[in-house]
PDB file of C-alpha atoms in Angstrom:
ATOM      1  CA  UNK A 633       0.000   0.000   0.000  1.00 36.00           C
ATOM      2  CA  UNK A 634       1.411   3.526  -1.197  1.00 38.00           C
ATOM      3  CA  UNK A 635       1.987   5.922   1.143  1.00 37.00           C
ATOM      4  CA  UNK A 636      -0.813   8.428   0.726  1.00 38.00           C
ATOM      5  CA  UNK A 637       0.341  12.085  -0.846  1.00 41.00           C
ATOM      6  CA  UNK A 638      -1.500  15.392  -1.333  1.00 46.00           C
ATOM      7  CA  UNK A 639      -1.578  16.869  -5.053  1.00 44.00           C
ATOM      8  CA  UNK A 640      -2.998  19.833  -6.033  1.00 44.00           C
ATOM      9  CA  UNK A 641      -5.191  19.069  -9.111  1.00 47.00           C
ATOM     10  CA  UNK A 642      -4.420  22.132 -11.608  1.00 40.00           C
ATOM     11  CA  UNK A 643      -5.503  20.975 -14.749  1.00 36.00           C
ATOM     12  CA  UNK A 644      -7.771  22.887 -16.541  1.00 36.00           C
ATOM     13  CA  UNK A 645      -8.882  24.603 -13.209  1.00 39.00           C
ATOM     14  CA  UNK A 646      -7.090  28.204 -14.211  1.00 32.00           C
ATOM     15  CA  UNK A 647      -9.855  29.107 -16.831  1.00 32.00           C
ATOM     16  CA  UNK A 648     -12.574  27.562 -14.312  1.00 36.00           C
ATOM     17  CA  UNK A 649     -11.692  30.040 -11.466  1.00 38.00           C
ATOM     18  CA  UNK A 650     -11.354  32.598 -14.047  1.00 32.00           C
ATOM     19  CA  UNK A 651     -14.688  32.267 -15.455  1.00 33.00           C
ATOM     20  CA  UNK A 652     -16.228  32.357 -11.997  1.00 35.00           C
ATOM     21  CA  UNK A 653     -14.483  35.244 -10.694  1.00 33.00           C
ATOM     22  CA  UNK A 654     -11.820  33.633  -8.499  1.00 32.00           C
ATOM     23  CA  UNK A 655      -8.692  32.790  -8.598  1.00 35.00           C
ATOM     24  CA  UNK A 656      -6.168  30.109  -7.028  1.00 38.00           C
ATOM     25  CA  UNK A 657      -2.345  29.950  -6.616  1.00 37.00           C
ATOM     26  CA  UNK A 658      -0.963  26.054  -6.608  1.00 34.00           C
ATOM     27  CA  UNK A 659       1.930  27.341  -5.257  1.00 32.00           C
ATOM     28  CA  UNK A 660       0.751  28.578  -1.886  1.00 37.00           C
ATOM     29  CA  UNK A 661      -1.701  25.216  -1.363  1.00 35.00           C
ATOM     30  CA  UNK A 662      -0.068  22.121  -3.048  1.00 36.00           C
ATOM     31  CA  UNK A 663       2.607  19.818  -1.110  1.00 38.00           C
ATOM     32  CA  UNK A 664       6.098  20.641  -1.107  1.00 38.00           C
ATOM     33  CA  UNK A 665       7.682  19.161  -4.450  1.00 39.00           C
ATOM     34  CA  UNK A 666      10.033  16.845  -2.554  1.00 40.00           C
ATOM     35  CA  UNK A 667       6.715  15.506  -0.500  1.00 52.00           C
ATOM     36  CA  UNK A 668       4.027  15.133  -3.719  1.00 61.00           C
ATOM     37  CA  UNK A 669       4.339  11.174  -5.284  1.00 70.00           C
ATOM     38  CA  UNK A 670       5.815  11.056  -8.725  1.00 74.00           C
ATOM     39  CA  UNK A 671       2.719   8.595  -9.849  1.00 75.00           C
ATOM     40  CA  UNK A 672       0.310  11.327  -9.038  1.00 77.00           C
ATOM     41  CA  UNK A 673       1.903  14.298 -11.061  1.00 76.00           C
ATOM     42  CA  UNK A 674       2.439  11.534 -13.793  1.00 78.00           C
ATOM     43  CA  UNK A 675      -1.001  11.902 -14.125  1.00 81.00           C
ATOM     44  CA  UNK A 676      -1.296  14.874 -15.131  1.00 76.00           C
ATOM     45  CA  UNK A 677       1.811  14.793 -17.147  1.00 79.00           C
ATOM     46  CA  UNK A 678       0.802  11.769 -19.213  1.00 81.00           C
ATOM     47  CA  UNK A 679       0.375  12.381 -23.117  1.00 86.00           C
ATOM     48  CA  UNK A 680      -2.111   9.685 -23.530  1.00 89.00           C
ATOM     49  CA  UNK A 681      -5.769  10.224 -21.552  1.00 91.00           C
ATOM     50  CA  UNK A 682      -6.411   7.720 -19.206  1.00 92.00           C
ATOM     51  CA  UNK A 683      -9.940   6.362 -17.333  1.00 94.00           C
ATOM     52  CA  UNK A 684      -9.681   6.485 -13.806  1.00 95.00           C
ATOM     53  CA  UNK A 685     -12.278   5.677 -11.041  1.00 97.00           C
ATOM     54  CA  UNK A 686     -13.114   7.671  -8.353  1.00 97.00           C
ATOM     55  CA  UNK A 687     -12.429   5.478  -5.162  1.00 96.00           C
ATOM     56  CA  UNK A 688     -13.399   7.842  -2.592  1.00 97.00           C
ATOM     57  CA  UNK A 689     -14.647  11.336  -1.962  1.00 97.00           C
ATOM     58  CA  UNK A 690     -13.508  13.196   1.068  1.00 96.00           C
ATOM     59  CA  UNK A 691     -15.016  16.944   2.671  1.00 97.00           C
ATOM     60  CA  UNK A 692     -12.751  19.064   4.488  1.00 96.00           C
ATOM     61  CA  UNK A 693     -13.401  22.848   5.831  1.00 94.00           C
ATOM     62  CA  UNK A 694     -16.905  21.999   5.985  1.00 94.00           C
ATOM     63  CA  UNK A 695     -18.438  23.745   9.555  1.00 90.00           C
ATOM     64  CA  UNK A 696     -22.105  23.741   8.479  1.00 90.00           C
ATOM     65  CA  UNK A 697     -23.022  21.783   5.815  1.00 93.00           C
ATOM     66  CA  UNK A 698     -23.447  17.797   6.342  1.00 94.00           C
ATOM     67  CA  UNK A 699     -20.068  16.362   3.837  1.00 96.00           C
ATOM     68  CA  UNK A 700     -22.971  14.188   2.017  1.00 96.00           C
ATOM     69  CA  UNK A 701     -24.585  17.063   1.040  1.00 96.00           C
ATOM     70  CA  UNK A 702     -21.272  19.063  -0.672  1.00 97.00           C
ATOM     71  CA  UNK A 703     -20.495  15.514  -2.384  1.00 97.00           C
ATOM     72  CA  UNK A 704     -24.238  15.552  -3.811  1.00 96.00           C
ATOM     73  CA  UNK A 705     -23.829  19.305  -4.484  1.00 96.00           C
ATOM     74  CA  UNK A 706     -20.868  18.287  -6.667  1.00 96.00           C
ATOM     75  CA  UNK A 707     -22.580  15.826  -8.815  1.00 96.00           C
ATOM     76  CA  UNK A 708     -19.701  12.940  -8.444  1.00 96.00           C
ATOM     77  CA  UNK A 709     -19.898  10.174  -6.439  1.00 96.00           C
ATOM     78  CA  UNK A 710     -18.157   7.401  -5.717  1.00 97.00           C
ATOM     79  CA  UNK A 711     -17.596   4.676  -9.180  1.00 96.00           C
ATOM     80  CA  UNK A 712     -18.042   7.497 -11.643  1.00 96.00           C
ATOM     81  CA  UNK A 713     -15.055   7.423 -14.419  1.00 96.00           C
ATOM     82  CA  UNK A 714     -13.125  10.265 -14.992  1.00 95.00           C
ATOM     83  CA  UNK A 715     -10.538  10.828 -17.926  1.00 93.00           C
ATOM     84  CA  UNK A 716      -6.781  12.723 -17.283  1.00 90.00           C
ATOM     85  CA  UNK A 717      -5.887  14.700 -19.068  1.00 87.00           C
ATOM     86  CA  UNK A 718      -8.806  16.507 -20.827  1.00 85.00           C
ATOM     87  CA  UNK A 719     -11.639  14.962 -18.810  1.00 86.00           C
ATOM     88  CA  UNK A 720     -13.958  17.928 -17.548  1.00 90.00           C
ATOM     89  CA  UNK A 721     -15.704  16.019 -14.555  1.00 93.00           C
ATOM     90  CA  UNK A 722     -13.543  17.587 -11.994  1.00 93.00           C
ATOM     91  CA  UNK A 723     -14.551  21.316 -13.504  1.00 93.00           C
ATOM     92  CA  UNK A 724     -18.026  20.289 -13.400  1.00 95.00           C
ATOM     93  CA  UNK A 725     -18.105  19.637  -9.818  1.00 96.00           C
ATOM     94  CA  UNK A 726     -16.261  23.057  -8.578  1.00 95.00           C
ATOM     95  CA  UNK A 727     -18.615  24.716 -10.887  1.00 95.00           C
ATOM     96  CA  UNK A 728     -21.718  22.638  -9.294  1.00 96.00           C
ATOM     97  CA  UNK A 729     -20.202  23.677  -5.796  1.00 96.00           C
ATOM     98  CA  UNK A 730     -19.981  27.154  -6.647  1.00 95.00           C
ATOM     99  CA  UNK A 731     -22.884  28.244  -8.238  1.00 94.00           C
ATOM    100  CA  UNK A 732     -24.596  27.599  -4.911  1.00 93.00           C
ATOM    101  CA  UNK A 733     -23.355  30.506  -3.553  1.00 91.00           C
ATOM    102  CA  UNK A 734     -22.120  29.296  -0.138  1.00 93.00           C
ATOM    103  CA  UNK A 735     -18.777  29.035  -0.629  1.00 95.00           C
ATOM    104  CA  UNK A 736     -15.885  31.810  -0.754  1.00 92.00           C
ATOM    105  CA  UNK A 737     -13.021  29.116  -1.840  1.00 94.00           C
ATOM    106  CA  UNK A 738     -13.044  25.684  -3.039  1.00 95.00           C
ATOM    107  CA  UNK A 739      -9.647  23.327  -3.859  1.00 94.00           C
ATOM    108  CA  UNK A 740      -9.881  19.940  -5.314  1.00 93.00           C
ATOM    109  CA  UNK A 741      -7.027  17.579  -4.482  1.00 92.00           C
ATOM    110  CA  UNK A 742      -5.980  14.014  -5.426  1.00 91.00           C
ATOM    111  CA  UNK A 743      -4.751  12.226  -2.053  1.00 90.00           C
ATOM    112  CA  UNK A 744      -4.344   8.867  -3.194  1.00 90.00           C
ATOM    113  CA  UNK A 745      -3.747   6.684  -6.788  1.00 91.00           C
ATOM    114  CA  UNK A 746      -4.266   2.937  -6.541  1.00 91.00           C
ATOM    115  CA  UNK A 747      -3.451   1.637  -9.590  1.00 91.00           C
ATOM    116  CA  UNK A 748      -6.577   3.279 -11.951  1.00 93.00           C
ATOM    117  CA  UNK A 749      -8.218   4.080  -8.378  1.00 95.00           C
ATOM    118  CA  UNK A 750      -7.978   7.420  -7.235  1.00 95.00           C
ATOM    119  CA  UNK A 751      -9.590   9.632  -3.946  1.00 95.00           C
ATOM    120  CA  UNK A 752     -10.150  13.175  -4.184  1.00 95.00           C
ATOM    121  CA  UNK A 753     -10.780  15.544  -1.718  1.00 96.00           C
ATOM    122  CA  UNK A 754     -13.058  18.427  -1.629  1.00 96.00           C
ATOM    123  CA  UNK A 755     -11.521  21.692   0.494  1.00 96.00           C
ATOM    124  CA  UNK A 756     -14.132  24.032   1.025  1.00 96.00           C
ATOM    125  CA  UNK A 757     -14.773  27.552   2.484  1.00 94.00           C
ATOM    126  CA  UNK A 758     -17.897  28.456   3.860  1.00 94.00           C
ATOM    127  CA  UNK A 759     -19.053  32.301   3.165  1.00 95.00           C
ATOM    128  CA  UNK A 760     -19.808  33.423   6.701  1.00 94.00           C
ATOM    129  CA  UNK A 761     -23.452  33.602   8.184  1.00 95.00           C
ATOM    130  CA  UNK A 762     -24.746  36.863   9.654  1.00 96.00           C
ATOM    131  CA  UNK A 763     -24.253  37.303  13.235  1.00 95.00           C
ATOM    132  CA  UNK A 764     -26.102  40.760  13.673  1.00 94.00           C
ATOM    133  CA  UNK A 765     -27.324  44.214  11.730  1.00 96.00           C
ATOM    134  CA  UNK A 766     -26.047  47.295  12.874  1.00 96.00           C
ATOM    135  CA  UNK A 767     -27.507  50.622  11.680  1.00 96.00           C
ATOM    136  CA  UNK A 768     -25.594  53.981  12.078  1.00 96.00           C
ATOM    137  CA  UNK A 769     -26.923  57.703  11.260  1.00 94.00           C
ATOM    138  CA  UNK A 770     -30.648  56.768  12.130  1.00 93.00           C
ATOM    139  CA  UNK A 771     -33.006  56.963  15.115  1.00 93.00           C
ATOM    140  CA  UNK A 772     -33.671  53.476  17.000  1.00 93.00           C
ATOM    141  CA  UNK A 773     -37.189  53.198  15.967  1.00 92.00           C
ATOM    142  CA  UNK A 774     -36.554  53.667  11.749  1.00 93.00           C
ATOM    143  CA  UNK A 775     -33.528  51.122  13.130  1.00 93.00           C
ATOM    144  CA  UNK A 776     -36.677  48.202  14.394  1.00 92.00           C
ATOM    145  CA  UNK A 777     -38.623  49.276  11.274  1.00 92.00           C
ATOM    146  CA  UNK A 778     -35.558  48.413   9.136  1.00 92.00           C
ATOM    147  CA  UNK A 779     -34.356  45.200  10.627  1.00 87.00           C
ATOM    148  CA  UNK A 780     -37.421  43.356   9.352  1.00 87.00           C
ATOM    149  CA  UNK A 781     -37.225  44.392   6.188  1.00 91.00           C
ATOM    150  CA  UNK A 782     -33.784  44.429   4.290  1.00 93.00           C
ATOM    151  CA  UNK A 783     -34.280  40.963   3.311  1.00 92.00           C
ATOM    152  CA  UNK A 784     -31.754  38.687   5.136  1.00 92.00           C
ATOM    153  CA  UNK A 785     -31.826  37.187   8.581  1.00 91.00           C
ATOM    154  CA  UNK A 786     -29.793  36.036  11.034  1.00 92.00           C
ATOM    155  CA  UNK A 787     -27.739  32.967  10.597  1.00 91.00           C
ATOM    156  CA  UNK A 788     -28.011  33.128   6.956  1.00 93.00           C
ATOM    157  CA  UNK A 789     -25.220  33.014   4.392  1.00 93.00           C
ATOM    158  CA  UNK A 790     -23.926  36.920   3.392  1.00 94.00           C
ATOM    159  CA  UNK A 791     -24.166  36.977  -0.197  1.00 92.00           C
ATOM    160  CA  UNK A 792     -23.087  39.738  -2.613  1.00 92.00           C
ATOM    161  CA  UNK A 793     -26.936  39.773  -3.767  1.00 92.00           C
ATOM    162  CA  UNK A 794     -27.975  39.919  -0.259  1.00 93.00           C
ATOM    163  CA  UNK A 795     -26.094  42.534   0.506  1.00 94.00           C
ATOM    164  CA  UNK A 796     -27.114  44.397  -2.786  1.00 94.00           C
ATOM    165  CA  UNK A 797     -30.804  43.632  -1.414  1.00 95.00           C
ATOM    166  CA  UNK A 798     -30.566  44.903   1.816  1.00 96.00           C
ATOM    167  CA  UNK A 799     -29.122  48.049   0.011  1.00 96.00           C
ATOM    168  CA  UNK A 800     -31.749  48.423  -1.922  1.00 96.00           C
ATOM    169  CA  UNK A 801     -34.714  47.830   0.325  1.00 96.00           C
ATOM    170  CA  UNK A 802     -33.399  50.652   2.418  1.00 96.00           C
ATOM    171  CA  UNK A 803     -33.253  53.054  -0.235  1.00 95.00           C
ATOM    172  CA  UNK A 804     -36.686  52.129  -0.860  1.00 95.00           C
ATOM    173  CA  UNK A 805     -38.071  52.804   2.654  1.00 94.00           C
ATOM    174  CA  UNK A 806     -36.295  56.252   2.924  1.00 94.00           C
ATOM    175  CA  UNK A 807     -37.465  56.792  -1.006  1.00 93.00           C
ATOM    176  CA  UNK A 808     -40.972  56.328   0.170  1.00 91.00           C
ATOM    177  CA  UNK A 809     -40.596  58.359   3.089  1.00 91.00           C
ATOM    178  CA  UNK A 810     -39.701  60.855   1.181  1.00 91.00           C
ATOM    179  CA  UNK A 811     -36.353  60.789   0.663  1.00 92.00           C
ATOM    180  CA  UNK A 812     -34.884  60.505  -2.625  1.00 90.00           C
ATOM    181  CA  UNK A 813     -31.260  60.871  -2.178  1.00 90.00           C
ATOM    182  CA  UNK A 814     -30.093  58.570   0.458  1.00 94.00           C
ATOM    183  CA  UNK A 815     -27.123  57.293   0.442  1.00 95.00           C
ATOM    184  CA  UNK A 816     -25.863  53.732   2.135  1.00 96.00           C
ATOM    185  CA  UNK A 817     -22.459  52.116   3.025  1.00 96.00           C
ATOM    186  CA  UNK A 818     -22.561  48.528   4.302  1.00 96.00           C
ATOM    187  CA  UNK A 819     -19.517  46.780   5.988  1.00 96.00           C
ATOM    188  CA  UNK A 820     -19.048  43.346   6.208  1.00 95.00           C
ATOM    189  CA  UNK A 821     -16.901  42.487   9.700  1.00 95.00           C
ATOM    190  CA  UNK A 822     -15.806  39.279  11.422  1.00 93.00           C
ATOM    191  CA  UNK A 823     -17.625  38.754  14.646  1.00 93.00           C
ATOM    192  CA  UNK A 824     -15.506  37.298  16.645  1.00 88.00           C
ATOM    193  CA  UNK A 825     -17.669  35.643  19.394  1.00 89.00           C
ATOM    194  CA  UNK A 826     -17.761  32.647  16.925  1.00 85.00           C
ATOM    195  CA  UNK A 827     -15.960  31.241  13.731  1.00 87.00           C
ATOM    196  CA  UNK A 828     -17.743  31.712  10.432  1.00 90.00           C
ATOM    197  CA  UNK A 829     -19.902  34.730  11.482  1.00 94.00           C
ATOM    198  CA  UNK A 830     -19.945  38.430  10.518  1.00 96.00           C
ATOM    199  CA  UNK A 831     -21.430  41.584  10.945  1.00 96.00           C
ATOM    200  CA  UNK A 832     -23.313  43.749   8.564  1.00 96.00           C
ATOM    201  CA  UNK A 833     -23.278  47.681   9.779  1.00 97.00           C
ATOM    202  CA  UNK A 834     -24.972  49.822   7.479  1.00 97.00           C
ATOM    203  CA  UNK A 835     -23.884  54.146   7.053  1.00 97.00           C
ATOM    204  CA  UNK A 836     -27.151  55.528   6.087  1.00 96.00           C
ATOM    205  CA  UNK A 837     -27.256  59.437   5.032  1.00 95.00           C
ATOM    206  CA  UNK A 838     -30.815  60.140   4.587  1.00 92.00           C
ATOM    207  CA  UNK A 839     -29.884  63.485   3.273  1.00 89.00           C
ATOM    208  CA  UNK A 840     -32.716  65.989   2.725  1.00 88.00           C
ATOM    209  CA  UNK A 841     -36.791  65.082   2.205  1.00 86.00           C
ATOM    210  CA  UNK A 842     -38.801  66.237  -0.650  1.00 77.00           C
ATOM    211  CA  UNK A 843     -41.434  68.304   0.209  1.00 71.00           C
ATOM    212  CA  UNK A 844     -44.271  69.654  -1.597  1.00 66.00           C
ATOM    213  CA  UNK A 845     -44.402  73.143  -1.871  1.00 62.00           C
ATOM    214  CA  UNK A 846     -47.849  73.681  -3.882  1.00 64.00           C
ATOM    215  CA  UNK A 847     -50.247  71.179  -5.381  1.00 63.00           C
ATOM    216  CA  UNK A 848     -52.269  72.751  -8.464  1.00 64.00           C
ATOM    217  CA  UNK A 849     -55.298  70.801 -10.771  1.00 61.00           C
ATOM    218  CA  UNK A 850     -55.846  72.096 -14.424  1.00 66.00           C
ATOM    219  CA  UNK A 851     -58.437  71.113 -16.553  1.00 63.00           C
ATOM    220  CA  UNK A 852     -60.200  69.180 -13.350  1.00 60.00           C
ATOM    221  CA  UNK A 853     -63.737  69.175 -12.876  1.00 63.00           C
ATOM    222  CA  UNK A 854     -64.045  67.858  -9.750  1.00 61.00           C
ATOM    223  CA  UNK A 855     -64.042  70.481  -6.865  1.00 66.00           C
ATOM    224  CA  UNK A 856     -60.171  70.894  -6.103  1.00 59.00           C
ATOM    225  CA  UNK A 857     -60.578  69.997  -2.010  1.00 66.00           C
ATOM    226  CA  UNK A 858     -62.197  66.524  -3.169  1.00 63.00           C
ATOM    227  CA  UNK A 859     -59.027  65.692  -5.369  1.00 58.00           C
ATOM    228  CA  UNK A 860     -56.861  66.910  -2.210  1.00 58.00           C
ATOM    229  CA  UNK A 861     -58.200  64.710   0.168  1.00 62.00           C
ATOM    230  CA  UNK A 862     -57.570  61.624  -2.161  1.00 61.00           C
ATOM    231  CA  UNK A 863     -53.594  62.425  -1.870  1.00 60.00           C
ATOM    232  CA  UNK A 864     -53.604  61.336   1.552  1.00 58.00           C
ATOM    233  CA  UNK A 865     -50.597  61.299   3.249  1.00 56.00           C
ATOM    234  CA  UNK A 866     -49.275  63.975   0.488  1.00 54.00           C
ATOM    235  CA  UNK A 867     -49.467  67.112   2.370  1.00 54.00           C
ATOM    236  CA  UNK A 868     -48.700  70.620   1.405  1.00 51.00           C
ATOM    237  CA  UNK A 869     -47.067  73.256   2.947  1.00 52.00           C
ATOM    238  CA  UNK A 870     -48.349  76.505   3.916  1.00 50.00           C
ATOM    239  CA  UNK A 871     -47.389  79.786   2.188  1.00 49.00           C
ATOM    240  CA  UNK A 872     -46.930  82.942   3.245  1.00 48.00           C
ATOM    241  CA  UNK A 873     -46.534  86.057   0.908  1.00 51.00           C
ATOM    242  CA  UNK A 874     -46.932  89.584   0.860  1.00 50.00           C
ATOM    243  CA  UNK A 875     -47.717  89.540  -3.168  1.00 50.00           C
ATOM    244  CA  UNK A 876     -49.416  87.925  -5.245  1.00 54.00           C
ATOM    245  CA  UNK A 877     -48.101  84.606  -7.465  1.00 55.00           C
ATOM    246  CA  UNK A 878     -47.640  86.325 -10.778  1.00 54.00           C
ATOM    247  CA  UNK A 879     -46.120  83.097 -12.591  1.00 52.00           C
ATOM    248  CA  UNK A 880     -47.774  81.509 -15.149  1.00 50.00           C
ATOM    249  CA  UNK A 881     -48.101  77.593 -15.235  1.00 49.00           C
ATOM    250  CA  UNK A 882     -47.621  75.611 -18.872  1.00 46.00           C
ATOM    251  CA  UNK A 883     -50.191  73.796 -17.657  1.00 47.00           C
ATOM    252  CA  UNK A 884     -53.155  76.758 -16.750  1.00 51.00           C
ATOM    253  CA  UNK A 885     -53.952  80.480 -16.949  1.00 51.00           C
ATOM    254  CA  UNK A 886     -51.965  83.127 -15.397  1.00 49.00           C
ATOM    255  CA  UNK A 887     -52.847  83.474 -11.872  1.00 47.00           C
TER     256      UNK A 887
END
């Protein structure tokens, strides 16, 4: 029985990452070269494809999700056939993995090669779960109204869409409030009460709310205190001049 041996399994996996908007560096993650057997990196050196079977499939870095669930994730399992060089099963399954979204890193190594038996090894990172919301530059109560609504929980994985969510759904309560021009900054920190958790803290800057200055009807024939009272919740604000308004509407008659 061969001693067992880590190798980093590189082929074909540069364009994969790249595609998916990450990138890996054998370097800093495979075995030292003195360490790595010579019948594994044969593999991938050989000129002539070869079947292999997959003997075993192993999860590490896992904290949260059960290993039979990443391997099903993955599509392979145990007995499929894979070809190397040139096969594309091993792509398939990283791309499988992550288009789920739960992961911020994921390695595939070769740890063993018995005779046309190999066992490959899944090494996953887990994005981090949401520990706690914190909002800054608002009052506590728009702070309860807002927790409920930004559209991700506690204990659920921090995604770039969530986070885009969140964004927007506050934007949207200040917009319909009123405020047109707010501005938000969220932060994504580790919590460090427990691995694999962060914190979300979002800047809001409200800045300045629209207000309605005078409401006019043209070409109404309903009694203009009718149509007012249908824009509830639209108010308008008092005036107080010395002159008259001498500006003339595109819409009516010179008042």
């Amino acid at each position: 029985m061969q001693q067992l041996y880590r190798s980093l399994l590189i082929v074909f996996f540069v364009s994969c990452y790249a595609v998916n908007g990450y990138s890996q560096n054998p370097a800093d993650t495979a075995a030292p070269a003195s360490s790595i057997d010579p019948e594994l990196l044969n593999i991938f050196n050989a000129k002539v494809p070869k079947k292999y079977t997959i003997g075993g499939i192993k999860i590490t870095g896992n904290r949260y999700y059960d290993e039979a669930l990443v391997v099903s994730i993955s599509g392979m399992a145990v007995g499929d056939e894979v070809v190397i060089p040139g096969g594309d099963n091993f792509a398939k399954a990283i791309n499988n993995l992550w288009k789920q979204n739960l992961f911020n890193n994921i390695e595939l190594y070769i740890t063993k090669l018995d005779g046309s038996v190999i066992y490959v090894e899944f090494n996953v990172q887990e994005r981090p779960r949401l520990s706690k919301v914190i909002f800054n530059g608002i009052r506590k109560g728009e702070q309860d109204d807002l927790e409920g609504k930004i559209g991700i929980a506690k204990s659920q994985v921090i995604t770039e869409n969530r986070r885009r969510t969140a964004v927007e759904n506050i934007k949207k309560f200040y917009f319909d409030k009123g405020y047109q021009e707010v501005n938000v900054n969220v932060l994504e920190s580790i919590d460090g009460t427990a691995a694999g958790l962060s914190i979300l803290t979002f800047t809001i800057n409200k800045g300045r709310k629209v207000r309605i200055g005078n409401i006019t009807f043209v070409g109404n024939t309903v009694p203009e205190n009718k149509l007012k009272k249908q824009l509830k919740g639209t108010k308008e604000m008092s005036h107080f001049t010395l002159s008259p308004d001498t500006t003339q509407s595109v819409y009516g008659k010179k008042s």
